[in-house]
Coordinates of C-alpha atoms in Angstrom, one line a residue:
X944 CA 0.0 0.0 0.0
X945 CA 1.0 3.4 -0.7
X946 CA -1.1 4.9 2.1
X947 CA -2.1 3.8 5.3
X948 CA -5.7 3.6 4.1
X949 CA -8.0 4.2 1.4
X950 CA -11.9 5.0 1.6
X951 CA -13.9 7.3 -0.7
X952 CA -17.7 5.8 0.3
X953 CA -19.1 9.1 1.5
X954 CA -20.2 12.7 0.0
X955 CA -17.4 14.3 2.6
X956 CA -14.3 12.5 1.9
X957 CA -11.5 13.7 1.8
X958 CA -10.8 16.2 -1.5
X959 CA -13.6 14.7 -3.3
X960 CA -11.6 12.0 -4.2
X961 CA -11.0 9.6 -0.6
X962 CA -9.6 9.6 2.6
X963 CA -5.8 8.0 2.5
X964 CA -4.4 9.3 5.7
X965 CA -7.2 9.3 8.0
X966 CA -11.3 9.4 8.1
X967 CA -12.8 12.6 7.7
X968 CA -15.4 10.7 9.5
X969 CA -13.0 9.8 12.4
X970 CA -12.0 6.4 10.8
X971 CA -8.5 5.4 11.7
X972 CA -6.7 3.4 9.5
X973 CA -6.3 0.7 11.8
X974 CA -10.2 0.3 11.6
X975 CA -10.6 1.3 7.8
X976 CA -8.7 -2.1 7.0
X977 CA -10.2 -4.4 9.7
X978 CA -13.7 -3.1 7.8
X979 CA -12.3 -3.6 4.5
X980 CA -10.7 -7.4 5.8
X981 CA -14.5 -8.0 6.7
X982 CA -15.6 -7.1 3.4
X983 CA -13.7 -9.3 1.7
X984 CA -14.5 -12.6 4.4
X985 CA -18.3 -11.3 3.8
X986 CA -17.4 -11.6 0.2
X987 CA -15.9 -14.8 0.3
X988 CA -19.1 -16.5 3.1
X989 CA -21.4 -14.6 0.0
X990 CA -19.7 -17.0 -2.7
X991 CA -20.0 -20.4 -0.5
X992 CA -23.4 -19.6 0.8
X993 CA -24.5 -18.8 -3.2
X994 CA -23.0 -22.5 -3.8
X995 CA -25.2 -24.2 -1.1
X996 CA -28.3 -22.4 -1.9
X997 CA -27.3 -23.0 -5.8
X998 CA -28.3 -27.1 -4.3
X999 CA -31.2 -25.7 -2.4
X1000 CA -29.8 -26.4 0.8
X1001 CA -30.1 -23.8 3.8
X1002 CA -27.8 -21.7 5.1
X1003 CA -28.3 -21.7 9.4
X1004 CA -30.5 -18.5 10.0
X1005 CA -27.1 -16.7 12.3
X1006 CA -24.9 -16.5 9.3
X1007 CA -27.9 -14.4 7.6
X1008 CA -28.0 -12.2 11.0
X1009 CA -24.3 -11.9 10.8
X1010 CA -23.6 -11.2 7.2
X1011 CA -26.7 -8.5 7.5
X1012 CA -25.0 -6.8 10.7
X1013 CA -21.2 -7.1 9.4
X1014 CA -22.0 -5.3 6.6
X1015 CA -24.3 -2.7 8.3
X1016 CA -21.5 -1.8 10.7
X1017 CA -19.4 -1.0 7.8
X1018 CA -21.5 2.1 7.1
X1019 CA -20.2 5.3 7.7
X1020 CA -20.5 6.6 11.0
X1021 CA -21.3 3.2 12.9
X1022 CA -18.5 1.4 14.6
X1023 CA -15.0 2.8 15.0
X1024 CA -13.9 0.4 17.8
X1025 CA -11.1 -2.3 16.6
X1026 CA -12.0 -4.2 19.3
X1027 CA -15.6 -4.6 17.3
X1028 CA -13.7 -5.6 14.3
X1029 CA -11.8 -7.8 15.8
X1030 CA -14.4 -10.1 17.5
X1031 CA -16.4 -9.6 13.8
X1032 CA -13.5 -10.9 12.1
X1033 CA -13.3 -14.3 14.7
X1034 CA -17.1 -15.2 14.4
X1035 CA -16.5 -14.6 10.6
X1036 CA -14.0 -17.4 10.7
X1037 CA -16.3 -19.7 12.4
X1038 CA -18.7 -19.2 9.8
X1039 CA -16.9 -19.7 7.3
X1040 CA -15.2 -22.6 7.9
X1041 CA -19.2 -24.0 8.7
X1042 CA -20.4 -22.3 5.4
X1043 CA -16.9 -24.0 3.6
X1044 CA -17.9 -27.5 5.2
X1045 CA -21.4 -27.6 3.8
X1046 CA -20.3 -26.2 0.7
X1047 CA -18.7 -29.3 0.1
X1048 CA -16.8 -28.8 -2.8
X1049 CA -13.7 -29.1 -4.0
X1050 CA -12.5 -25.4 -3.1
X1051 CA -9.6 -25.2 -5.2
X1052 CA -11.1 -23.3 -8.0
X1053 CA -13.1 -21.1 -6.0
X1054 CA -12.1 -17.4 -5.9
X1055 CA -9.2 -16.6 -3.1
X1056 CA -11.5 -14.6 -1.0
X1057 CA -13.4 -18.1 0.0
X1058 CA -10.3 -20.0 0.2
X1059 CA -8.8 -17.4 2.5
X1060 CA -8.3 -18.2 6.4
X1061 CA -8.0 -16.1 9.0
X1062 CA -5.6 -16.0 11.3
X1063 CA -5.8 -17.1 14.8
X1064 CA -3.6 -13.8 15.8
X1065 CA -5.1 -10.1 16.0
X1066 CA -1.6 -8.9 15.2
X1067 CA -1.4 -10.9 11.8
X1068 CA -5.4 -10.2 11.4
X1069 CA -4.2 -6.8 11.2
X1070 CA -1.3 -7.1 8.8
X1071 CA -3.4 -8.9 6.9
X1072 CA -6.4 -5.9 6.9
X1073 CA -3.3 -3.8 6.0
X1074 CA -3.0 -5.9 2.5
X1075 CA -6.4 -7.0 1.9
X1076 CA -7.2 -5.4 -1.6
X1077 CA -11.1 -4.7 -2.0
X1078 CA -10.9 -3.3 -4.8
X1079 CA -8.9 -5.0 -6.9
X1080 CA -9.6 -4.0 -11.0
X1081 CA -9.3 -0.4 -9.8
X1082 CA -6.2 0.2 -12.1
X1083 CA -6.9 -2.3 -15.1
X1084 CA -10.6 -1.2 -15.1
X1085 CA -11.7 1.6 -13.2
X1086 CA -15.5 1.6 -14.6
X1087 CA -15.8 -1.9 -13.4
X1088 CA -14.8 -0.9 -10.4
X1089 CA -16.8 2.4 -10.1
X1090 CA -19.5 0.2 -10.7
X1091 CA -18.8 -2.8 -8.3
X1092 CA -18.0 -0.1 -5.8
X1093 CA -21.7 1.7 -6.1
X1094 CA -23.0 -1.9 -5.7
X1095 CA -21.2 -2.6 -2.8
X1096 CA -22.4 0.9 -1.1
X1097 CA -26.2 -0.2 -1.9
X1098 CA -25.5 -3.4 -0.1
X1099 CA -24.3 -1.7 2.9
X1100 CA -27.3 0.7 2.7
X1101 CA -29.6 -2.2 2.1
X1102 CA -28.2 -3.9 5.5
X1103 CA -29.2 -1.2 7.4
X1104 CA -32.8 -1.7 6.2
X1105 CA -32.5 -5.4 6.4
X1106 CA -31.4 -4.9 10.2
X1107 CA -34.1 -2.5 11.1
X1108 CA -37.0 -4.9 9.9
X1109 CA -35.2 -8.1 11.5
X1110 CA -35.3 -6.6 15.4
X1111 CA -39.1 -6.3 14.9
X1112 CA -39.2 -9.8 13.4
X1113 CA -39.6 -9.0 9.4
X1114 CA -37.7 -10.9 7.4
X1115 CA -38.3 -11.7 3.2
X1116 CA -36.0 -14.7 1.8
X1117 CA -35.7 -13.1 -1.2
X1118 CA -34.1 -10.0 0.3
X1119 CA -31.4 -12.3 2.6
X1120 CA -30.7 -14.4 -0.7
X1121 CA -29.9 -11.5 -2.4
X1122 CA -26.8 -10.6 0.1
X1123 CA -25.0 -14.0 -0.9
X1124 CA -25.5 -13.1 -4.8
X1125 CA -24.5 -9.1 -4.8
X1126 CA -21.4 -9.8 -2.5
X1127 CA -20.5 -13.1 -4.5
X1128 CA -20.7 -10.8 -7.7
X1129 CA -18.0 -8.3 -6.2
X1130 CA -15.7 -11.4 -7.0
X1131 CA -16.5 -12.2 -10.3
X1132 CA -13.9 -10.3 -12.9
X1133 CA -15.8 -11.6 -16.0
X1134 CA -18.5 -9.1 -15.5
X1135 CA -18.3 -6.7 -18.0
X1136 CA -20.3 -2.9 -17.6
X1137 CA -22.9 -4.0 -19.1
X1138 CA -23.3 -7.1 -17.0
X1139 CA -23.0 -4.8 -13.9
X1140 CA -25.1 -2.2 -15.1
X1141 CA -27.8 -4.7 -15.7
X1142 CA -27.0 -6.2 -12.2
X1143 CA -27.3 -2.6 -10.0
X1144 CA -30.8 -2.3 -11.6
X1145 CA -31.3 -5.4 -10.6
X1146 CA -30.5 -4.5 -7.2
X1147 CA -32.4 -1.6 -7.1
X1148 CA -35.5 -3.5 -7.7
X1149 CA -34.5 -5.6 -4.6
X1150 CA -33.8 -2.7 -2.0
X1151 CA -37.3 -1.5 -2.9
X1152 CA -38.3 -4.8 -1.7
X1153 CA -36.3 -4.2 1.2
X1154 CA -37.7 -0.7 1.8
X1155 CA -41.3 -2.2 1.9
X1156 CA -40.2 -4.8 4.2
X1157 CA -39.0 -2.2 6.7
X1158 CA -42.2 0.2 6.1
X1159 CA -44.4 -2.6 7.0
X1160 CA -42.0 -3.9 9.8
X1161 CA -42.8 0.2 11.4
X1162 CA -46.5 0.6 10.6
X1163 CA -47.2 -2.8 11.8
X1164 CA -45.6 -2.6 14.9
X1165 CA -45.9 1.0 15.7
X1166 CA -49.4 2.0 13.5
X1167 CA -49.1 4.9 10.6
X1168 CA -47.4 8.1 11.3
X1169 CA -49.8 10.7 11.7
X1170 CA -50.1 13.9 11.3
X1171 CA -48.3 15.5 14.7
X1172 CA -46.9 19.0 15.9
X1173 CA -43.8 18.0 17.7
X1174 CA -42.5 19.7 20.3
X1175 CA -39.0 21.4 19.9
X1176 CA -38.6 23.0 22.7
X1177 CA -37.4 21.4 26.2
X1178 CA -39.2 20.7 29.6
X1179 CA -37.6 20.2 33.1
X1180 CA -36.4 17.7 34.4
X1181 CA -33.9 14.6 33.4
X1182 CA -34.0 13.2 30.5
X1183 CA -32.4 11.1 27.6
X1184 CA -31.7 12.3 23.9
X1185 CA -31.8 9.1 21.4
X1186 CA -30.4 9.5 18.0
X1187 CA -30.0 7.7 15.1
X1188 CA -32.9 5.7 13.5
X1189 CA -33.8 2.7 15.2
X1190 CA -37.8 2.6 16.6
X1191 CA -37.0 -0.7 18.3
X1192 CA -34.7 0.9 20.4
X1193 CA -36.7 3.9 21.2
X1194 CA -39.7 1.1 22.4
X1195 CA -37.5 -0.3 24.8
X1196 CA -36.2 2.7 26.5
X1197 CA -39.9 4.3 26.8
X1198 CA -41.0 1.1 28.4
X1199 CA -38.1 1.4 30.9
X1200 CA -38.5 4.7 31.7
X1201 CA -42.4 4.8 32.2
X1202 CA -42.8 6.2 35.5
X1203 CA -39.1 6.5 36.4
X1204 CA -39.6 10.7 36.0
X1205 CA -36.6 10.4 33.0
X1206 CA -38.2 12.1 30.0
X1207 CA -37.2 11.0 26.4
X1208 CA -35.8 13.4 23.4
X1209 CA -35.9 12.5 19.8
X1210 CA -32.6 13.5 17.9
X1211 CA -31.7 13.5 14.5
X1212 CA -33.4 10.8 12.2
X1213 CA -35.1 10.1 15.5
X1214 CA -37.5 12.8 14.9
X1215 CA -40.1 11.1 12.9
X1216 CA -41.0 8.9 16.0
X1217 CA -43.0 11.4 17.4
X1218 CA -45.8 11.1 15.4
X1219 CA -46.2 7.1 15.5
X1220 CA -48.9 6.3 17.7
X1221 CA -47.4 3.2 19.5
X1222 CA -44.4 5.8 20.5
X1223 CA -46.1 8.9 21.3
X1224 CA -48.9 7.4 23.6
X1225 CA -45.8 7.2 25.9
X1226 CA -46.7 10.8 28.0
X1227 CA -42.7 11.2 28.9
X1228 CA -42.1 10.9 25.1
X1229 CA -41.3 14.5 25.1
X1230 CA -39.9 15.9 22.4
X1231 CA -37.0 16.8 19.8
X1232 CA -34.1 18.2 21.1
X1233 CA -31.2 19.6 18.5
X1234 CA -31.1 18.9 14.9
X1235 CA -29.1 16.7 11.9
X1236 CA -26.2 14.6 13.3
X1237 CA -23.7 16.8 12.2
X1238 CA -24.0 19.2 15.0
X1239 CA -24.4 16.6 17.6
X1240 CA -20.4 17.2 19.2
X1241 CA -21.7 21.1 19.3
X1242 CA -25.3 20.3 21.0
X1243 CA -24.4 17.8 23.4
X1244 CA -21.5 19.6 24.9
X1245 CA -22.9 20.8 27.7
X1246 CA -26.0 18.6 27.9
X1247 CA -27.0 17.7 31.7
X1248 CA -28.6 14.6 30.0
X1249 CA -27.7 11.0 28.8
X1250 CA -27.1 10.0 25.2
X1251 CA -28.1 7.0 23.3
X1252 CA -26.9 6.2 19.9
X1253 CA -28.8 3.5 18.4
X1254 CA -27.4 3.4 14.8
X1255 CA -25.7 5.0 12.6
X1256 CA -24.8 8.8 12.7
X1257 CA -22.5 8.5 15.5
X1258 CA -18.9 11.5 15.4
X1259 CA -16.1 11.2 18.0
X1260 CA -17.8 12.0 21.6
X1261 CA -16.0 15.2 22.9
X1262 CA -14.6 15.1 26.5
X1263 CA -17.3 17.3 27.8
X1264 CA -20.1 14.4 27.1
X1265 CA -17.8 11.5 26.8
X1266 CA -19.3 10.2 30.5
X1267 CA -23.2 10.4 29.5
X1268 CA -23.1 9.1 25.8
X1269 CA -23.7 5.3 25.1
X1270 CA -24.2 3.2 22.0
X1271 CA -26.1 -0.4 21.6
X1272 CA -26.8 -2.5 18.6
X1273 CA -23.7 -2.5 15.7
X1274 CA -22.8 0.9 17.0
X1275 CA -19.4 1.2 18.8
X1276 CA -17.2 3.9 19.5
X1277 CA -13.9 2.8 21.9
X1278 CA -14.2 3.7 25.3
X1279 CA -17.9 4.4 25.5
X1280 CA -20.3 2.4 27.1
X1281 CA -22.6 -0.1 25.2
X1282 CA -25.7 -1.4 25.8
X1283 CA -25.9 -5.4 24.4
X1284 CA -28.8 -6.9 23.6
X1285 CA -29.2 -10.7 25.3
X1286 CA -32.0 -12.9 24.1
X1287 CA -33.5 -9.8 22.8
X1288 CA -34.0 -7.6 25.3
X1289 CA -31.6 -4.8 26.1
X1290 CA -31.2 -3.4 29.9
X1291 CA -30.9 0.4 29.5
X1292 CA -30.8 0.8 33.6
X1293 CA -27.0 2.3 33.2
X1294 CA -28.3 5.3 31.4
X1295 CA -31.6 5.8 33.2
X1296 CA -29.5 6.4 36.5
X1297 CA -27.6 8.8 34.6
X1298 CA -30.1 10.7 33.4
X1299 CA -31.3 10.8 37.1
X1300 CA -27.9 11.3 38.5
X1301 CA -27.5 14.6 36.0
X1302 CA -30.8 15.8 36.7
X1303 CA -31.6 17.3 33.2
X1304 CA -33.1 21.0 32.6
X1305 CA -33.7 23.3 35.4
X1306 CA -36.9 25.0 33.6
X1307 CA -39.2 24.5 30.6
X1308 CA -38.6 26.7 27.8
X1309 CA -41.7 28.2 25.7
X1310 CA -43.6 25.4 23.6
X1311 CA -42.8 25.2 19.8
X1312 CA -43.7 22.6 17.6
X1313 CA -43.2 21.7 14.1
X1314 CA -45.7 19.6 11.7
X1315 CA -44.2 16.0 10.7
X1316 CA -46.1 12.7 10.4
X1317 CA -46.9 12.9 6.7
X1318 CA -46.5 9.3 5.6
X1319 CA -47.4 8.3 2.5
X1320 CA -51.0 7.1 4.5
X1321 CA -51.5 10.4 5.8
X1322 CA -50.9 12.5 2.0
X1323 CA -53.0 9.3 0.3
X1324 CA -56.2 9.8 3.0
X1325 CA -56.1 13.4 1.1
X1326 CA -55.3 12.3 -2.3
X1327 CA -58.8 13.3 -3.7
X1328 CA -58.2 16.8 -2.5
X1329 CA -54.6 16.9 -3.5
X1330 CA -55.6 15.4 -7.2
X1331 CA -58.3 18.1 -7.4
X1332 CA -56.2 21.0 -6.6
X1333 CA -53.8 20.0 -9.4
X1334 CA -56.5 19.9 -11.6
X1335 CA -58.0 23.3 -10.9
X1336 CA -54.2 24.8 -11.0
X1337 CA -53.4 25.4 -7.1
X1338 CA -50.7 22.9 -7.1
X1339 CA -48.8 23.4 -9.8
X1340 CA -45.8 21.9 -8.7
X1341 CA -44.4 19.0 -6.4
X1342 CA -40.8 19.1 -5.2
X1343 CA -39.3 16.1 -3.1
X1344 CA -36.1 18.4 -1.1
X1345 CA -34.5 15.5 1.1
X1346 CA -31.8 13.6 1.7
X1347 CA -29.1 13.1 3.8
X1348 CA -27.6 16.1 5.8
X1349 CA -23.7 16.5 6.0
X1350 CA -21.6 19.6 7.3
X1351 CA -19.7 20.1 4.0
X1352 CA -20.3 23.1 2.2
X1353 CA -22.8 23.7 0.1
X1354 CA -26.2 22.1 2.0
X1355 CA -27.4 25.4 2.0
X1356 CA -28.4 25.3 -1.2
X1357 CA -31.2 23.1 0.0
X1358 CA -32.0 25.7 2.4
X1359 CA -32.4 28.1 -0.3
X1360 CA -34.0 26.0 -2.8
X1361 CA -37.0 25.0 -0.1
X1362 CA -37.8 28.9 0.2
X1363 CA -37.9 29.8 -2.8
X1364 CA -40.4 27.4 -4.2
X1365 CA -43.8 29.2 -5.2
X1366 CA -46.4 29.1 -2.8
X1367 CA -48.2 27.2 -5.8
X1368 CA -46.0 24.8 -5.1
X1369 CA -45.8 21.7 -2.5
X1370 CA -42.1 20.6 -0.8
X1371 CA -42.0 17.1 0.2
X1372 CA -39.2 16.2 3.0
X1373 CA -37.7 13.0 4.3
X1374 CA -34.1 12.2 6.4
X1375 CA -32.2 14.3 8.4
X1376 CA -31.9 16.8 5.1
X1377 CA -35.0 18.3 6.4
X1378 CA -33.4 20.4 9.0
X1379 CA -31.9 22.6 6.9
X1380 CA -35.7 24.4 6.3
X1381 CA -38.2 22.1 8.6
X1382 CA -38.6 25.3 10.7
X1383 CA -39.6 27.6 7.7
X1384 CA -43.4 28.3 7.9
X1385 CA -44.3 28.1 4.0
X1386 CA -47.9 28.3 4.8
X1387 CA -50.7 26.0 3.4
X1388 CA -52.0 24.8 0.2
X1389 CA -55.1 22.2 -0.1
X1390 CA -55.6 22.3 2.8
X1391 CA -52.2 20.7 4.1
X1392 CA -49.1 22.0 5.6
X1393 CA -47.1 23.2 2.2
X1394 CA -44.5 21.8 3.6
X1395 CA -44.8 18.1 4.7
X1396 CA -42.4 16.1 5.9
X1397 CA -42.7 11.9 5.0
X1398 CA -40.0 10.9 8.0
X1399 CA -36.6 9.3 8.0
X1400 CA -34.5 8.1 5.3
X1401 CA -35.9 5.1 6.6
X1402 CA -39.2 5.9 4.9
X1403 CA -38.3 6.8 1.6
X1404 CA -40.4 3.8 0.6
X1405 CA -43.1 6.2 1.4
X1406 CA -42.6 8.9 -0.9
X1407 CA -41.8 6.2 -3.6
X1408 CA -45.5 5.0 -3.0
X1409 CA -46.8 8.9 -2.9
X1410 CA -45.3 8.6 -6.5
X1411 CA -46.7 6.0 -8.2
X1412 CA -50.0 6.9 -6.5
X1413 CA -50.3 10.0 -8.3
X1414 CA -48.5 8.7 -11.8
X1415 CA -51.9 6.1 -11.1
X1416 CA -54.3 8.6 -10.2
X1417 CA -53.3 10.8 -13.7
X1418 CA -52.8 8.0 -15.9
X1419 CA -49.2 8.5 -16.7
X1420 CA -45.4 7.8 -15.7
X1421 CA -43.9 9.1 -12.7
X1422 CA -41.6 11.2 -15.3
X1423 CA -44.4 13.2 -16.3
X1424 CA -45.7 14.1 -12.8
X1425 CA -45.2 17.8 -12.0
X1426 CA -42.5 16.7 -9.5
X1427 CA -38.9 17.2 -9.6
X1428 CA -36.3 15.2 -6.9
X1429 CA -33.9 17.3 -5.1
X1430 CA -31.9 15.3 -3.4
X1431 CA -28.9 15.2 -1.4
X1432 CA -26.7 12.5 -0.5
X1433 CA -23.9 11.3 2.5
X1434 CA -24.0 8.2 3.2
X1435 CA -24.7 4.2 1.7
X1436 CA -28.3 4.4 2.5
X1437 CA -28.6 7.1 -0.1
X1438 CA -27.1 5.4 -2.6
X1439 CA -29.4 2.4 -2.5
X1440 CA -32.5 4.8 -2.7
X1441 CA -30.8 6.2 -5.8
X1442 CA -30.7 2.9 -7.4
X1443 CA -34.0 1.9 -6.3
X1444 CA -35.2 5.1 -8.2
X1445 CA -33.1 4.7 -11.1
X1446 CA -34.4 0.9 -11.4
X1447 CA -37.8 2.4 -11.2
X1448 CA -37.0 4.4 -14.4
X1449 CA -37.3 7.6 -12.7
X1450 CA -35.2 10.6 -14.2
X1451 CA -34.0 14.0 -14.0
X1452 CA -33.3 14.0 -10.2
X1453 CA -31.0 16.9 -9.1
X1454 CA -27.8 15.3 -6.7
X1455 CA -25.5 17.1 -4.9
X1456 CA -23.9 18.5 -3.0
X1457 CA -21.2 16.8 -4.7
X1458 CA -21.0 13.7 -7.0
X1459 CA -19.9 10.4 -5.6
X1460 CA -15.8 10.3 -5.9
X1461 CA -16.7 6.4 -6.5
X1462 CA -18.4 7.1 -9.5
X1463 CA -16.0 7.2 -12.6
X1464 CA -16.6 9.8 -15.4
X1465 CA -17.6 7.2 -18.0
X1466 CA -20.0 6.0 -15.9
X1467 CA -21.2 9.7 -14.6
X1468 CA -21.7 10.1 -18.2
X1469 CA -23.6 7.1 -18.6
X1470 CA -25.7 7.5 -15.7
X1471 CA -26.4 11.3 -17.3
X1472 CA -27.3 10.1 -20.9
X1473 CA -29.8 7.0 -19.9
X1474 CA -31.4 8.8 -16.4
X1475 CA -30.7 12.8 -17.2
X1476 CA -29.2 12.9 -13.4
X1477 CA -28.4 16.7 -12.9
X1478 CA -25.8 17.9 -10.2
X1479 CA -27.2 20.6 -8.5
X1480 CA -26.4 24.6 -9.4
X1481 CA -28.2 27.6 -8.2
X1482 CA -31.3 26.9 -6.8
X1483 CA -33.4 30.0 -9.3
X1484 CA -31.4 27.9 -12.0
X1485 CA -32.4 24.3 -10.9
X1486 CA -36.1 25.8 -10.0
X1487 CA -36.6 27.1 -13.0
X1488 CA -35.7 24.2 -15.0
X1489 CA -37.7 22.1 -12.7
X1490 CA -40.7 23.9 -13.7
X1491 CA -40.3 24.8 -17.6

């Protein structure tokens, strides 16, 4: 290696082009290659698992559980403890040599990543992290690469999804087999661009399988969002701030705390909890505290409150908070405490006594609220009025403004671009994007909020549904709705959501803030020509375009 560590994976790294010394993210390079080491066993479990389902045997349901949370903990922001890695790496081992056994083959011929042992030694694991190549036709083919690289990214972001629905007990075959065929494809150096082309759509059409899985996972278990003023504003007493997107979590923590006088803040992607009524029936439910995850080291300085970080989202805890921040599930950090989960059940007791020890806010603050809870149920109970007001000409106009927040420059273009649409117009929200504007009053229009935000990135499945609703209701294409996607990008969750659209056939999306460095400028140009994908200018420019 030339460089103690290579990763370009998210919309901040560094230079546009990746990270070689150190994350931007807070990766060390230690980590980066244990991650990259568990790609490639994940890789090489993906190509003897695809040999034992090729016989239609089964594959034991904890390799599916661990391949699903190995590659979700590769994510950005999730898990910068070696220590993690290190254990990950060992029960990878295990599982292997079991998946190797029942493969039963002669595993001469197969690809190196299958053959490949660990070694019993962490020292030597890491060596070997440090030479493990992942991305191996980067100089004789780049394009391939690009591409095998953006299918990787969707897998990681379709893990997180795949995760999510499994702790409330969803699962869909189809989905877990897909993991052992897109990994096992990462191997394969016959595949040409158009073979890989052909297989991202392909994948595409699975994460929106996925995506449904985890929207009906939620609304089963926790009822439809509904439309909700949340509270932004804080109320005395102790309390503890969870961030990061897992419901599951937030469940178990409200059902500790009932009674216990602790009083429980939304952060982040957490926000669209509040309006779920399974959640906000929970009277100490009490709010949103702060805003997207970037700020988090700057709003939990001083915060006389625990935090729990359930997924991912999580930056380098600052001293001044270090003692009252914990993590749980795939999330790890080194040094901070973590919550484990044991048959299921998770005992959140060390940070209720925190949050009790620490006492939280001295006095309640003035009540303000925003409107969220505008699932793709709540805008389709209205879709007669909505229809009828495009018809008569008061909508003229939908814009979907979300995404994925970030502190790089240039997110306030979003800002921008949401208040300057025409009040003839309706701005559609989802993921932690939203907080760039979600406190802009743009009034009303159809008798809705002109402004209405669908939830997490979690719930993009719901906008996608809103969609197709209305391309049924008019009798045409999505493409020839009056709606234009604005969307920005950080992390592998987006880039599934951007396949899953592109597999739906859905064009002329604007992208920014930047372009993926993984993305090559043949295949930029590709994806250009076939889906018209437009990086994002000026906002007036991109607006007007929109609606010529």
């Amino acid at each position: 290696m030339t460089c103690p560590m290579f990763c370009y994976q998210c919309e901040q790294t560094s230079l546009g082009s990746g990270c070689t010394d150190f994350g931007v993210c807070g990766k060390e390079p230690e980590v980066s290659a244990l991650q990259d080491l568990l790609i490639y066993q994940l890789e090489g479990m993906a190509f003897l698992g695809g040999k034992i389902l090729e016989r239609g045997q089964t594959i034991p349901s904890e390799v599916h559980r661990f391949v699903i949370d190995a590659l979700f903990s590769t994510l950005t922001n999730v898990n910068f403890d070696p220590a993690f890695f290190f254990e990950q790496l060992k029960e990878s081992a295990r599982l292997k040599a079991e998946l190797r056994t029942r493969a039963g083959e002669d595993v001469v011929e197969f690809p190196e990543a299958a053959r490949y042992v660990l070694p019993a030694d962490e020292s030597a694991i890491q060596r070997d992290a440090f030479a493990v190549n992942i991305r191996s036709q980067a100089g004789e083919n780049p394009d391939v690469q690009s591409l095998k690289d953006t299918l990787l990214y969707g897998l990681k972001g379709m893990a997180a999804y795949a995760y999510h629905a499994r702790v409330l007990g969803y699962r869909d075959d189809a989905v877990t087999r897909y993991f052992y065929h897109g990994l096992s494809d990462l191997l394969d150096h016959q595949l040409t661009l158009a073979d890989l082309t052909e297989k991202i759509m392909e994948f595409g059409r699975v994460n929106l399988r996925c995506m449904e899985l985890l929207d009906r996972a939620n609304t089963e278990t926790f009822g439809h969002p509904e439309p909700t003023r949340a509270r932004i504003s804080r109320k005395k007493g102790p309390f503890i701030v969870v961030s990061g997107h897992d419901l599951h979590d937030l469940k178990m923590l409200l059902e500790q705390t009932a009674g216990t006088g602790v009083q429980i803040y939304t952060h982040g992607e957490m926000l669209p909890a509040l309006a779920y009524p399974e959640l906000k029936k929970y009277p100490h439910l009490a709010g949103n505290y702060g805003s997207a995850w970037q700020n988090q080291q700057r709003e939990f300085a001083s915060l006389p409150g625990c935090i729990l970080m359930t997924t991912n989202c999580l930056m380098e805890p600052r001293p001044s908070y270090a003692d009252r921040i914990f993590t749980t599930g795939v999330v790890g950090w080194p040094g901070i405490p973590h919550i484990p989960e044991r048959e299921g059940r998770k005992d959140f007791s060390p940070l209720i006594q925190k949050a009790l020890e620490l006492g939280g806010w001295t006095e309640d603050e003035p009540e303000l609220s925003i409107p969220i809870g505008f699932g793709r149920h709540a805008i389709l109970e209205r879709a007669g009025e909505i229809i009828e007001a495009v018809k008569s000409g008061a909508i003229r106009h939908f814009f979907l403004v979300g995404g994925c927040d970030g502190a790089k420059a240039g997110r306030n273009y979003y800002t921008e671009f949401a208040a300057q649409t025409p009040r003839d117009t309706v701005v559609m929200t989802l993921a932690c994007g939203k907080y760039r504007f979600n406190r802009l009053d743009l009034g009303t229009i159809a008798g809705l909020p002109r402004l209405l935000d669908l939830g997490q990135c979690n719930d993009a499945y719901s906008a996608i549904q809103v969609a197709l609703a209305l391309a049924e209701a008019f009798g045409c294409s999505v493409n020839e709705l009056p709606l234009t996607l604005v969307l920005s990008w950080y992390e592998q969750k987006a880039v599934g959501i951007l396949l899953t659209l592109l597999s739906l056939g859905i064009q002329n999306i604007y992208l920014g803030p930047s372009l993926p460095a993984f993305i090559s400028p043949n295949v930029l140009q590709f994806l250009v020509k076939q889906f018209h994908i437009h990086p994002i200018s000026a906002p007036v420019q991109d607006m007007a375009a929109a609606l010529s």
